[in-house]
CSV table of C-alpha atoms in Angstrom, one decimal:
chain,number,residue,atom,x,y,z
A,1,MET,CA,-143.6,150.8,-49.6
A,2,LYS,CA,-145.5,147.6,-50.1
A,3,LEU,CA,-148.7,149.5,-49.5
A,4,PHE,CA,-147.7,152.1,-52.1
A,5,TYR,CA,-147.1,149.4,-54.8
A,6,LEU,CA,-150.5,147.8,-53.9
A,7,PHE,CA,-152.2,151.1,-54.3
A,8,ILE,CA,-150.6,151.5,-57.8
A,9,ALA,CA,-151.6,148.0,-58.8
A,10,LEU,CA,-155.2,148.5,-57.7
A,11,TYR,CA,-155.3,151.9,-59.3
A,12,CYS,CA,-154.1,150.6,-62.7
A,13,SER,CA,-156.3,147.5,-62.4
A,14,ALA,CA,-159.3,149.8,-62.0
A,15,ALA,CA,-158.3,151.8,-65.0
A,16,PHE,CA,-158.0,148.8,-67.3
A,17,SER,CA,-161.3,147.4,-66.1
A,18,LEU,CA,-163.2,150.7,-66.8
A,19,ASP,CA,-165.4,150.3,-69.9
A,20,SER,CA,-165.1,152.5,-72.9
A,21,VAL,CA,-167.9,155.1,-73.0
A,22,LYS,CA,-169.6,156.6,-76.1
A,23,LEU,CA,-170.1,160.4,-75.6
A,24,LYS,CA,-173.3,162.2,-76.2
A,25,ASP,CA,-171.9,165.2,-78.2
A,26,THR,CA,-170.6,164.7,-81.7
A,27,ILE,CA,-168.6,166.6,-84.4
A,28,LYS,CA,-171.0,168.3,-86.7
A,29,GLN,CA,-170.1,169.9,-90.0
A,30,GLY,CA,-166.4,169.9,-89.0
A,31,TYR,CA,-166.7,171.1,-85.5
A,32,GLY,CA,-167.3,169.5,-82.1
A,33,TYR,CA,-167.4,170.7,-78.5
A,34,ILE,CA,-167.7,167.5,-76.6
A,35,ASP,CA,-168.6,167.4,-72.9
A,36,LEU,CA,-166.6,164.5,-71.5
A,37,PHE,CA,-169.0,164.1,-68.5
A,38,ARG,CA,-172.0,163.5,-70.8
A,39,ALA,CA,-172.3,160.0,-72.1
A,40,GLN,CA,-174.8,158.9,-74.7
A,41,GLN,CA,-176.6,157.1,-71.9
A,42,SER,CA,-176.6,159.1,-68.7
A,43,LYS,CA,-176.0,155.9,-66.6
A,44,ASN,CA,-172.5,155.8,-68.2
A,45,ASN,CA,-171.6,159.3,-67.3
A,46,LEU,CA,-167.9,159.6,-66.4
A,47,THR,CA,-166.4,161.3,-63.4
A,48,ALA,CA,-163.2,163.2,-63.0
A,49,SER,CA,-161.8,160.2,-61.3
A,50,ASP,CA,-162.7,158.1,-64.2
A,51,LEU,CA,-160.9,160.4,-66.6
A,52,GLU,CA,-157.8,160.3,-64.4
A,53,PHE,CA,-157.9,156.4,-64.3
A,54,LEU,CA,-158.0,156.5,-68.2
A,55,ARG,CA,-155.3,159.1,-68.4
A,56,VAL,CA,-152.9,157.1,-66.1
A,57,SER,CA,-153.7,153.8,-67.9
A,58,SER,CA,-152.9,155.3,-71.3
A,59,SER,CA,-149.5,156.7,-70.3
A,60,GLY,CA,-150.5,160.2,-69.6
A,61,ASN,CA,-153.0,160.5,-72.5
A,62,LEU,CA,-156.7,160.5,-73.1
A,63,VAL,CA,-157.6,158.4,-76.1
A,64,PHE,CA,-160.8,158.9,-78.1
A,65,ALA,CA,-162.3,156.6,-80.8
A,66,VAL,CA,-164.0,158.3,-83.7
A,67,ASP,CA,-166.7,156.9,-86.0
A,68,ILE,CA,-166.2,158.3,-89.4
A,69,ASN,CA,-169.4,159.2,-91.2
A,70,GLU,CA,-168.7,161.0,-94.5
A,71,ALA,CA,-170.1,161.4,-98.0
A,72,ALA,CA,-168.1,159.7,-100.7
A,73,ASN,CA,-165.9,162.3,-102.4
A,74,GLY,CA,-162.8,161.5,-104.5
A,75,THR,CA,-161.9,157.9,-103.9
A,76,GLU,CA,-163.9,157.6,-100.7
A,77,LYS,CA,-166.3,154.7,-100.6
A,78,ALA,CA,-168.2,152.6,-98.0
A,79,SER,CA,-165.1,150.7,-97.0
A,80,THR,CA,-162.7,153.7,-96.7
A,81,GLN,CA,-163.5,157.3,-95.6
A,82,GLY,CA,-161.3,160.0,-94.2
A,83,VAL,CA,-161.2,163.5,-92.7
A,84,THR,CA,-158.3,165.9,-91.9
A,85,VAL,CA,-157.9,167.2,-88.4
A,86,ASP,CA,-157.1,170.9,-88.1
A,87,SER,CA,-156.9,171.5,-84.4
A,88,VAL,CA,-157.8,169.7,-81.0
A,89,SER,CA,-157.9,171.1,-77.5
A,90,LEU,CA,-158.7,169.3,-74.3
A,91,ILE,CA,-160.2,171.9,-72.0
A,92,ILE,CA,-160.1,171.2,-68.2
A,93,VAL,CA,-161.7,173.6,-65.7
A,94,ARG,CA,-160.4,173.4,-62.2
A,95,GLN,CA,-162.0,175.8,-59.7
A,96,GLY,CA,-162.9,178.2,-62.4
A,97,ILE,CA,-159.4,178.1,-63.9
A,98,GLU,CA,-159.2,176.8,-67.5
A,99,SER,CA,-156.3,174.7,-68.8
A,100,ARG,CA,-155.9,173.8,-72.4
A,101,TYR,CA,-153.9,170.7,-73.8
A,102,SER,CA,-153.4,170.9,-77.6
A,103,GLN,CA,-150.8,168.3,-78.3
A,104,PHE,CA,-152.5,165.5,-80.2
A,105,SER,CA,-152.0,162.8,-82.7
A,106,THR,CA,-153.8,160.2,-84.9
A,107,PRO,CA,-152.5,157.0,-86.4
A,108,THR,CA,-152.2,158.5,-89.9
A,109,SER,CA,-151.1,161.7,-91.6
A,110,SER,CA,-151.2,162.9,-95.2
A,111,LEU,CA,-150.0,165.8,-97.3
A,112,VAL,CA,-153.2,167.9,-98.1
A,113,ALA,CA,-153.9,171.5,-99.1
A,114,ARG,CA,-156.2,173.7,-97.2
A,115,ILE,CA,-159.2,175.3,-99.0
A,116,GLY,CA,-158.0,178.2,-101.1
A,117,GLU,CA,-154.4,176.9,-101.2
A,118,THR,CA,-152.4,174.7,-103.4
A,119,THR,CA,-149.4,174.0,-101.2
A,120,ARG,CA,-149.7,170.7,-99.5
A,121,GLU,CA,-148.6,170.2,-95.9
A,122,PHE,CA,-148.7,167.3,-93.4
A,123,HIS,CA,-151.8,167.1,-91.3
A,124,TYR,CA,-153.2,164.3,-89.0
A,125,THR,CA,-156.0,162.4,-90.6
A,126,LEU,CA,-158.8,160.1,-89.3
A,127,ILE,CA,-159.8,157.1,-91.5
A,128,GLY,CA,-162.5,154.6,-91.2
A,129,GLU,CA,-165.5,152.8,-92.7
A,130,THR,CA,-168.9,154.3,-93.5
A,131,GLY,CA,-171.2,152.8,-91.0
A,132,SER,CA,-170.2,149.6,-89.2
A,133,SER,CA,-169.9,146.3,-91.0
A,134,ARG,CA,-168.2,144.7,-88.0
A,135,ILE,CA,-170.4,142.4,-86.0
A,136,THR,CA,-170.7,142.6,-82.2
A,137,GLY,CA,-169.6,139.4,-80.6
A,138,SER,CA,-166.5,137.2,-80.7
A,139,GLY,CA,-164.8,139.6,-78.3
A,140,LEU,CA,-166.1,142.7,-79.9
A,141,ASN,CA,-168.1,145.3,-77.9
A,142,ASP,CA,-170.2,148.2,-79.1
A,143,ILE,CA,-167.2,150.4,-79.3
A,144,THR,CA,-164.8,148.2,-81.2
A,145,ALA,CA,-167.7,147.2,-83.5
A,146,ALA,CA,-168.8,150.6,-84.4
A,147,PHE,CA,-165.8,152.9,-84.2
A,148,ASP,CA,-162.8,153.4,-86.5
A,149,SER,CA,-159.9,155.6,-85.9
A,150,LEU,CA,-158.1,157.0,-82.7
A,151,LEU,CA,-157.5,160.5,-81.5
A,152,THR,CA,-154.9,160.8,-78.7
A,153,VAL,CA,-154.4,164.0,-76.5
A,154,GLU,CA,-151.4,164.4,-74.3
A,155,VAL,CA,-152.4,165.3,-70.8
A,156,PRO,CA,-149.3,165.6,-68.6
A,157,ASP,CA,-151.3,166.8,-65.5
A,158,SER,CA,-153.6,165.1,-63.2
A,159,ILE,CA,-157.3,165.8,-64.0
A,160,GLU,CA,-158.8,164.0,-60.9
A,161,ASN,CA,-159.9,167.5,-59.6
A,162,ALA,CA,-161.6,168.6,-62.8
A,163,ASP,CA,-164.9,170.4,-62.4
A,164,GLU,CA,-165.5,170.4,-66.2
A,165,ALA,CA,-163.8,168.7,-69.1
A,166,TYR,CA,-164.4,169.3,-72.9
A,167,LEU,CA,-162.9,168.2,-76.1
A,168,GLU,CA,-162.8,170.8,-78.9
A,169,VAL,CA,-162.2,169.4,-82.4
A,170,ARG,CA,-162.0,171.3,-85.7
A,171,LEU,CA,-161.7,169.4,-88.9
A,172,MET,CA,-159.9,171.1,-91.9
A,173,GLN,CA,-161.7,172.2,-95.1
A,174,THR,CA,-159.5,170.9,-97.9
A,175,ASN,CA,-159.1,172.2,-101.4
A,176,THR,CA,-161.3,169.6,-103.1
A,177,SER,CA,-160.8,171.2,-106.5
A,178,LEU,CA,-157.4,169.5,-106.5
A,179,GLY,CA,-159.0,166.1,-106.5
A,180,ASP,CA,-157.4,163.4,-104.4
A,181,PRO,CA,-156.1,163.4,-101.7
A,182,GLU,CA,-158.0,166.6,-100.8
A,183,ALA,CA,-161.3,165.2,-102.0
A,184,PHE,CA,-160.8,162.1,-100.0
A,185,TYR,CA,-159.8,163.8,-96.8
A,186,ASP,CA,-162.4,166.6,-96.8
A,187,TYR,CA,-165.4,166.7,-94.5
A,188,THR,CA,-169.0,167.0,-95.4
A,189,ALA,CA,-172.2,167.5,-93.6
A,190,GLY,CA,-172.0,164.2,-91.9
A,191,PHE,CA,-171.3,163.9,-88.2
A,192,GLU,CA,-168.7,161.9,-86.3
A,193,ASP,CA,-169.4,160.1,-83.0
A,194,LEU,CA,-166.8,159.9,-80.3
A,195,ALA,CA,-166.0,157.6,-77.4
A,196,LEU,CA,-163.5,157.8,-74.6
A,197,VAL,CA,-161.7,154.4,-74.8
A,198,ASN,CA,-159.6,152.3,-72.4
A,199,PRO,CA,-156.2,150.8,-73.5
A,200,SER,CA,-157.7,147.5,-74.5
A,201,ASP,CA,-160.2,148.9,-76.9
A,202,ALA,CA,-157.6,151.5,-78.2
A,203,GLN,CA,-155.2,148.7,-78.9
A,204,PHE,CA,-158.0,146.6,-80.8
A,205,LEU,CA,-158.8,149.6,-83.0
A,206,ALA,CA,-155.1,150.4,-83.6
A,207,ASP,CA,-154.4,146.9,-84.8
A,208,LEU,CA,-157.7,146.7,-86.9
A,209,SER,CA,-157.1,150.1,-88.6
A,210,PRO,CA,-160.4,149.9,-90.7
A,211,GLY,CA,-160.2,151.7,-94.0
A,212,VAL,CA,-156.5,152.4,-93.8
A,213,ASP,CA,-155.3,149.8,-96.4
A,214,GLU,CA,-157.5,151.4,-99.1
A,215,ALA,CA,-156.9,155.0,-98.3
A,216,PRO,CA,-154.5,157.0,-100.4
A,217,LEU,CA,-151.1,158.0,-99.0
A,218,VAL,CA,-151.2,156.0,-95.8
A,219,VAL,CA,-150.9,152.4,-97.0
A,220,ALA,CA,-148.5,150.5,-94.8
A,221,GLN,CA,-147.9,153.6,-92.5
A,222,SER,CA,-150.0,151.9,-89.8
A,223,GLN,CA,-147.4,149.0,-89.9
A,224,VAL,CA,-144.4,151.3,-89.3
A,225,THR,CA,-143.2,151.2,-85.8
A,226,ASN,CA,-140.2,153.7,-85.9
A,227,PRO,CA,-141.0,157.3,-84.9
A,228,VAL,CA,-141.8,159.4,-88.0
A,229,ASP,CA,-142.3,163.2,-88.0
A,230,ALA,CA,-143.2,163.5,-91.7
A,231,TRP,CA,-143.4,161.6,-94.9
A,232,VAL,CA,-141.9,162.4,-98.3
A,233,TYR,CA,-143.3,160.7,-101.3
A,234,TYR,CA,-141.9,160.0,-104.8
A,235,PRO,CA,-143.1,160.7,-107.5
A,236,SER,CA,-145.5,162.6,-105.2
A,237,SER,CA,-148.2,162.0,-102.5
A,238,THR,CA,-150.8,161.7,-105.3
A,239,SER,CA,-149.1,160.1,-108.3
A,240,TYR,CA,-147.4,156.9,-109.3
A,241,TYR,CA,-144.5,155.8,-111.5
A,242,VAL,CA,-145.6,153.4,-114.2
A,243,VAL,CA,-142.8,151.0,-115.4
A,244,ALA,CA,-143.3,148.7,-118.5
A,245,TYR,CA,-141.2,146.0,-119.9
A,246,GLU,CA,-140.4,144.1,-123.1
A,247,ASP,CA,-139.6,140.6,-121.6
A,248,GLN,CA,-137.7,139.0,-124.5
A,249,TYR,CA,-134.4,140.5,-123.5
A,250,PRO,CA,-131.8,140.1,-124.9
A,251,ASN,CA,-133.9,139.5,-128.1
A,252,ARG,CA,-136.2,142.3,-129.3
A,253,GLY,CA,-139.5,140.4,-129.3
A,254,ASP,CA,-142.7,142.0,-130.6
A,255,TYR,CA,-141.8,145.2,-128.7
A,256,ASP,CA,-145.3,146.0,-127.7
A,257,PHE,CA,-144.0,147.1,-124.2
A,258,ASN,CA,-146.8,145.6,-122.3
A,259,ASP,CA,-145.4,142.3,-121.1
A,260,LEU,CA,-145.7,143.6,-117.5
A,261,VAL,CA,-146.9,147.1,-116.5
A,262,VAL,CA,-146.8,148.1,-112.8
A,263,GLY,CA,-147.6,151.4,-111.0
A,264,TYR,CA,-145.7,152.1,-107.8
A,265,ARG,CA,-145.0,154.9,-105.3
A,266,VAL,CA,-142.5,155.1,-102.4
A,267,GLY,CA,-142.6,157.1,-99.2
A,268,PHE,CA,-139.7,157.8,-96.8
A,269,GLY,CA,-140.5,158.4,-93.1
A,270,MET,CA,-138.4,161.3,-91.7
A,271,THR,CA,-137.3,162.3,-88.2
A,272,ASP,CA,-135.4,165.6,-88.6
A,273,THR,CA,-133.1,164.9,-91.6
A,274,GLN,CA,-132.9,161.2,-91.2
A,275,VAL,CA,-134.8,158.4,-92.8
A,276,THR,CA,-136.3,155.9,-90.2
A,277,SER,CA,-138.8,154.0,-92.3
A,278,VAL,CA,-139.8,153.3,-95.9
A,279,ILE,CA,-143.2,152.4,-97.3
A,280,GLY,CA,-144.4,151.6,-100.8
A,281,VAL,CA,-147.7,150.8,-102.6
A,282,GLY,CA,-148.4,149.7,-106.2
A,283,TYR,CA,-150.7,148.0,-108.6
A,284,MET,CA,-150.4,145.5,-111.4
A,285,ILE,CA,-151.9,147.3,-114.4
A,286,ALA,CA,-151.4,144.9,-117.4
A,287,ARG,CA,-149.7,141.7,-118.3
A,288,GLY,CA,-149.4,140.9,-122.0
A,289,ALA,CA,-147.0,138.0,-122.0
A,290,SER,CA,-146.9,134.2,-122.2
A,291,ALA,CA,-143.7,134.3,-120.1
A,292,ASN,CA,-143.8,134.3,-116.3
A,293,HIS,CA,-142.0,136.8,-114.1
A,294,ASN,CA,-141.2,138.1,-110.6
A,295,TRP,CA,-141.2,141.8,-110.0
A,296,HIS,CA,-138.7,143.4,-107.6
A,297,LEU,CA,-138.2,146.9,-106.4
A,298,HIS,CA,-134.6,147.8,-105.4
A,299,ILE,CA,-133.9,151.1,-103.7
A,300,PRO,CA,-130.1,151.5,-103.9
A,301,PHE,CA,-129.3,153.6,-100.9
A,302,SER,CA,-125.8,155.0,-100.8
A,303,GLU,CA,-125.7,153.6,-97.2
A,304,GLN,CA,-126.2,150.1,-96.0
A,305,VAL,CA,-129.6,149.4,-94.4
A,306,SER,CA,-131.0,146.5,-92.4
A,307,GLY,CA,-134.2,145.5,-90.7
A,308,ASN,CA,-137.4,143.6,-91.5
A,309,ALA,CA,-139.8,144.5,-94.3
A,310,LEU,CA,-143.5,143.5,-94.1
A,311,VAL,CA,-145.0,142.8,-97.6
A,312,ASN,CA,-148.7,142.8,-98.1
A,313,LEU,CA,-150.5,141.5,-101.3
A,314,PHE,CA,-154.2,142.2,-101.7
A,315,LYS,CA,-156.7,140.4,-103.9
A,316,PRO,CA,-158.0,142.7,-106.7
A,317,ASP,CA,-160.4,145.4,-105.4
A,318,SER,CA,-160.2,143.8,-101.9
A,319,THR,CA,-158.8,144.3,-98.5
A,320,GLU,CA,-158.2,140.5,-98.3
A,321,GLN,CA,-154.7,139.3,-98.7
A,322,ILE,CA,-153.8,136.2,-100.8
A,323,ASP,CA,-152.6,133.1,-99.1
A,324,GLY,CA,-149.1,133.4,-97.6
A,325,TYR,CA,-149.3,137.2,-96.9
A,326,PRO,CA,-148.4,139.4,-95.1
A,327,GLN,CA,-144.9,138.2,-95.6
A,328,LEU,CA,-141.8,139.2,-93.6
A,329,GLN,CA,-138.6,139.8,-95.7
A,330,SER,CA,-135.3,140.2,-93.9
A,331,ILE,CA,-133.1,143.1,-95.2
A,332,GLU,CA,-129.4,143.1,-95.0
A,333,ASN,CA,-127.3,145.9,-96.5
A,334,ARG,CA,-129.7,146.7,-99.4
A,335,LEU,CA,-133.4,147.2,-99.8
A,336,ASN,CA,-134.4,144.8,-102.6
A,337,LEU,CA,-137.9,143.4,-102.3
A,338,LYS,CA,-139.8,140.8,-104.3
A,339,LEU,CA,-143.2,142.3,-104.5
A,340,TYR,CA,-145.0,140.3,-107.2
A,341,GLU,CA,-144.2,136.6,-107.6
A,342,ASN,CA,-145.4,134.4,-110.6
A,343,THR,CA,-147.2,137.3,-112.3
A,344,LYS,CA,-148.8,134.9,-114.9
A,345,HIS,CA,-150.8,133.4,-112.0
A,346,LEU,CA,-151.6,136.7,-110.4
A,347,MET,CA,-153.2,138.5,-113.3
A,348,LYS,CA,-155.0,136.5,-115.9
A,349,VAL,CA,-158.2,136.5,-117.9
A,350,GLU,CA,-160.1,133.3,-118.5
A,351,GLY,CA,-159.0,131.7,-121.8
A,352,SER,CA,-156.2,134.2,-122.6
A,353,ASP,CA,-152.5,134.6,-121.8
A,354,PHE,CA,-153.0,138.4,-121.6
A,355,ALA,CA,-154.7,140.8,-119.3
A,356,ASN,CA,-155.6,144.4,-120.2
A,357,THR,CA,-153.7,144.3,-123.5
A,358,LEU,CA,-156.3,143.2,-126.0
A,359,ALA,CA,-158.7,145.7,-127.6
A,360,SER,CA,-161.7,143.4,-127.0
A,361,GLN,CA,-160.9,142.7,-123.4
A,362,THR,CA,-163.0,144.3,-120.6
A,363,PRO,CA,-160.4,145.7,-118.2
A,364,VAL,CA,-159.7,143.8,-115.0
A,365,LYS,CA,-158.2,145.1,-111.8
A,366,GLY,CA,-154.8,143.8,-110.7
A,367,HIS,CA,-153.3,142.9,-107.4
A,368,LYS,CA,-152.2,145.7,-105.0
A,369,PHE,CA,-149.0,145.5,-103.0
A,370,SER,CA,-147.8,147.5,-100.1
A,371,PHE,CA,-144.7,147.3,-97.9
A,372,SER,CA,-143.4,148.8,-94.8
A,373,PHE,CA,-139.7,148.7,-93.8
A,374,ASP,CA,-138.4,150.0,-90.4
A,375,LEU,CA,-134.6,150.6,-90.5
A,376,ASP,CA,-132.6,149.2,-87.7
A,377,ASN,CA,-130.5,152.4,-87.8
A,378,PRO,CA,-131.6,155.7,-89.4
A,379,ILE,CA,-129.7,157.0,-92.5
A,380,SER,CA,-129.3,160.4,-93.8
A,381,PHE,CA,-131.9,161.8,-96.3
A,382,SER,CA,-128.9,162.4,-98.8
A,383,ALA,CA,-128.5,158.6,-98.9
A,384,ILE,CA,-131.8,158.3,-100.8
A,385,PRO,CA,-131.0,157.5,-104.5
A,386,ALA,CA,-132.5,159.4,-107.4
A,387,ALA,CA,-136.0,158.3,-108.3
A,388,PRO,CA,-137.4,156.2,-109.9
A,389,TYR,CA,-135.0,153.7,-108.3
A,390,ASP,CA,-134.5,150.2,-109.8
A,391,PRO,CA,-137.8,148.4,-110.5
A,392,TYR,CA,-136.8,145.3,-112.3
A,393,LEU,CA,-138.3,142.2,-113.8
A,394,HIS,CA,-136.9,138.6,-113.3
A,395,VAL,CA,-138.2,136.6,-116.3
A,396,LEU,CA,-138.6,133.0,-114.9
A,397,THR,CA,-139.0,131.6,-118.4
A,398,THR,CA,-135.5,132.8,-119.6
A,399,GLY,CA,-133.8,133.6,-116.3
A,400,TYR,CA,-132.8,137.1,-117.3
A,401,GLU,CA,-133.3,140.2,-115.2
A,402,ILE,CA,-134.4,143.3,-117.0
A,403,HIS,CA,-133.6,146.8,-115.5
A,404,LEU,CA,-133.9,150.4,-116.4
A,405,SER,CA,-130.7,151.5,-118.1
A,406,GLY,CA,-128.0,152.3,-115.6
A,407,HIS,CA,-128.6,149.4,-113.1
A,408,LEU,CA,-126.8,146.1,-112.6
A,409,PRO,CA,-128.3,142.7,-112.2
A,410,GLN,CA,-129.1,141.9,-108.6
A,411,LEU,CA,-129.9,138.2,-108.2
A,412,SER,CA,-127.2,135.6,-107.8
A,413,HIS,CA,-129.3,133.0,-109.6
A,414,SER,CA,-130.3,135.0,-112.6
A,415,THR,CA,-128.9,134.2,-116.2
A,416,ASN,CA,-127.2,137.5,-116.4
A,417,SER,CA,-125.9,137.6,-112.8
A,418,GLY,CA,-122.4,139.2,-112.7
A,419,ASP,CA,-122.9,140.9,-116.0
A,420,VAL,CA,-121.2,144.4,-115.7
A,421,SER,CA,-123.3,145.9,-118.5
A,422,THR,CA,-126.0,148.4,-117.3
A,423,ASP,CA,-127.3,149.3,-120.7
A,424,PHE,CA,-130.4,147.0,-121.2
A,425,LYS,CA,-130.8,148.3,-124.7
A,426,ASP,CA,-130.6,146.4,-128.0
A,427,GLN,CA,-128.0,147.2,-130.7
A,428,ALA,CA,-130.3,149.9,-132.2
A,429,GLY,CA,-130.7,151.6,-128.8
A,430,TYR,CA,-134.1,150.5,-128.0
A,431,PRO,CA,-134.7,149.9,-124.2
A,432,TYR,CA,-136.3,147.0,-122.5
A,433,ALA,CA,-137.7,148.9,-119.6
A,434,LEU,CA,-139.1,152.4,-119.3
A,435,VAL,CA,-140.8,154.5,-116.6
A,436,PHE,CA,-143.7,156.8,-117.4
A,437,PRO,CA,-146.1,159.2,-115.6
A,438,ASP,CA,-149.3,157.4,-114.3
A,439,GLN,CA,-151.5,158.5,-117.2
A,440,TRP,CA,-149.5,156.5,-119.8
A,441,LEU,CA,-151.4,153.9,-121.8
A,442,PRO,CA,-149.8,150.6,-122.8
A,443,PRO,CA,-149.9,149.5,-126.5
A,444,LEU,CA,-152.3,146.9,-127.5
A,445,GLU,CA,-151.0,143.4,-127.9
A,446,TYR,CA,-148.5,142.9,-130.9
A,447,THR,CA,-148.5,146.6,-131.4
A,448,ASP,CA,-145.0,148.0,-131.6
A,449,LEU,CA,-144.3,150.8,-129.1
A,450,GLY,CA,-143.2,153.0,-132.1
A,451,ASP,CA,-146.6,152.3,-133.8
A,452,ALA,CA,-148.5,153.2,-130.8
A,453,TYR,CA,-146.6,156.5,-130.1
A,454,ASP,CA,-145.5,158.3,-133.3
A,455,ASN,CA,-142.5,160.1,-131.8
A,456,PHE,CA,-141.0,157.2,-129.8
A,457,VAL,CA,-138.6,156.2,-132.7
A,458,ASP,CA,-137.4,159.8,-133.1
A,459,TYR,CA,-136.8,160.1,-129.4
A,460,THR,CA,-134.8,156.8,-129.3
A,461,MET,CA,-132.7,157.8,-132.3
A,462,HIS,CA,-132.1,161.5,-131.4
A,463,SER,CA,-132.9,161.9,-127.6
A,464,THR,CA,-133.6,165.6,-128.2
A,465,GLN,CA,-135.9,167.9,-126.3
A,466,GLU,CA,-138.2,168.1,-129.2
A,467,TYR,CA,-139.3,164.5,-128.7
A,468,GLU,CA,-139.1,164.2,-124.8
A,469,THR,CA,-142.9,164.1,-124.4
A,470,TRP,CA,-143.5,161.4,-127.0
A,471,TYR,CA,-145.3,159.3,-124.3
A,472,LYS,CA,-148.1,161.9,-124.0
A,473,ASN,CA,-149.5,161.2,-127.5
A,474,PRO,CA,-150.9,157.7,-127.8
A,475,LYS,CA,-152.5,156.8,-131.1
A,476,GLN,CA,-156.2,156.1,-131.0
A,477,GLY,CA,-156.9,152.4,-131.5
A,478,LYS,CA,-153.3,151.4,-130.8
A,479,THR,CA,-153.2,151.6,-126.9
A,480,LYS,CA,-155.4,150.1,-124.2
A,481,SER,CA,-157.5,152.8,-122.6
A,482,ILE,CA,-157.0,151.8,-118.9
A,483,SER,CA,-156.8,155.0,-116.8
A,484,SER,CA,-155.2,155.4,-113.4
A,485,ALA,CA,-158.6,156.1,-112.0
A,486,PHE,CA,-159.4,152.5,-112.7
A,487,TRP,CA,-156.2,150.6,-111.9
A,488,LYS,CA,-155.3,152.3,-108.6
A,489,TRP,CA,-158.4,151.1,-106.8
């Protein structure tokens, strides 16, 4: 028995000491048929025993690193590129008999539509950087410095007696006419290199996740640890809610409705019909206030939730986080996250109290947040509340919370803590918080919302179907032209 355990220990030790190997064959124009016994340099050629070592050390899987090399379509850029995986097969030939293993996974998945179709379905994706900006050294080797994403294939059988071994990969042509995410996750004439990697290098790349934080739809997914079969997004996988506030509550103020403007999206990780994880991403769009605020997102599930939420806060147009982040927030009973703190200090233009609300100002990009939350215990999908949930402002200058109508104050230390009113409107029926689609434009500074949008007053006074789309008709010269293509960097 001791000899048996010694053999296992030596076997695993050899597996972990085996270097990762870059393969000679590549994925070209969306297709690759890769000979696993052919390395880029013949001196590194792998044997069937080597493959078996790597399979055992990776818990019955073969793990491949992929170097993404794509033209910039949609929101792709040098620091974030992506492709969609259509199918993967590991082909093992033993004494002339072929076996195929087609169960695979990647660290990320997204809702995309196939070329010629408009219905989006979940598909695995590969994300990375164009070229390599990582420097070999400080513990990096050629694989971890040059490669990006991971492709894992389940191999339940021994492959030590394999005579031939191939990896067949097909990438999916997406319907790029729909724009993003299809334009981001398409493939072009570029080629993708592959390497067969050991557990150490696989873990390094999994932790690094290059390009993921900037890619659409998968922000924070890499930080989720609970098992997830599919993601459901609100308002959708490609769009955002935009919430805007008048921060002088309970006074009316100048009612320009640009004191803080935030875009946000929420995704729910599903296993069968239960929610196991929640992620979110958002951007500060404009801040036209002398007051200071904190911005919170409360998702009032009908069931109690608990766990730890990881909050990220990125510098504008950067993958670098500000000091103090990422930040772990403990969740007990309810999901209520502080995502922007001291907004006056986060978004500012030199010499002005305002950002992106003056006609003469050149638009600036705001901070981006993301969060991931793994539930200690899954809850039913029916426990998810109706969107757009409860995004609220805590005005530090006055102490008041400002919510969408229908929600109660949440903070024990706010001025209106314990208030049972959920109206958040003035005596004339004008709200202090509103949610819009992501193409909405905020009024210019000191421009009344009713002056910037002609039908807003009629909508407030009558709330009839005739005026429901008032927010689609901004008046020229009265709103700040800052499109979602700019602020959702």
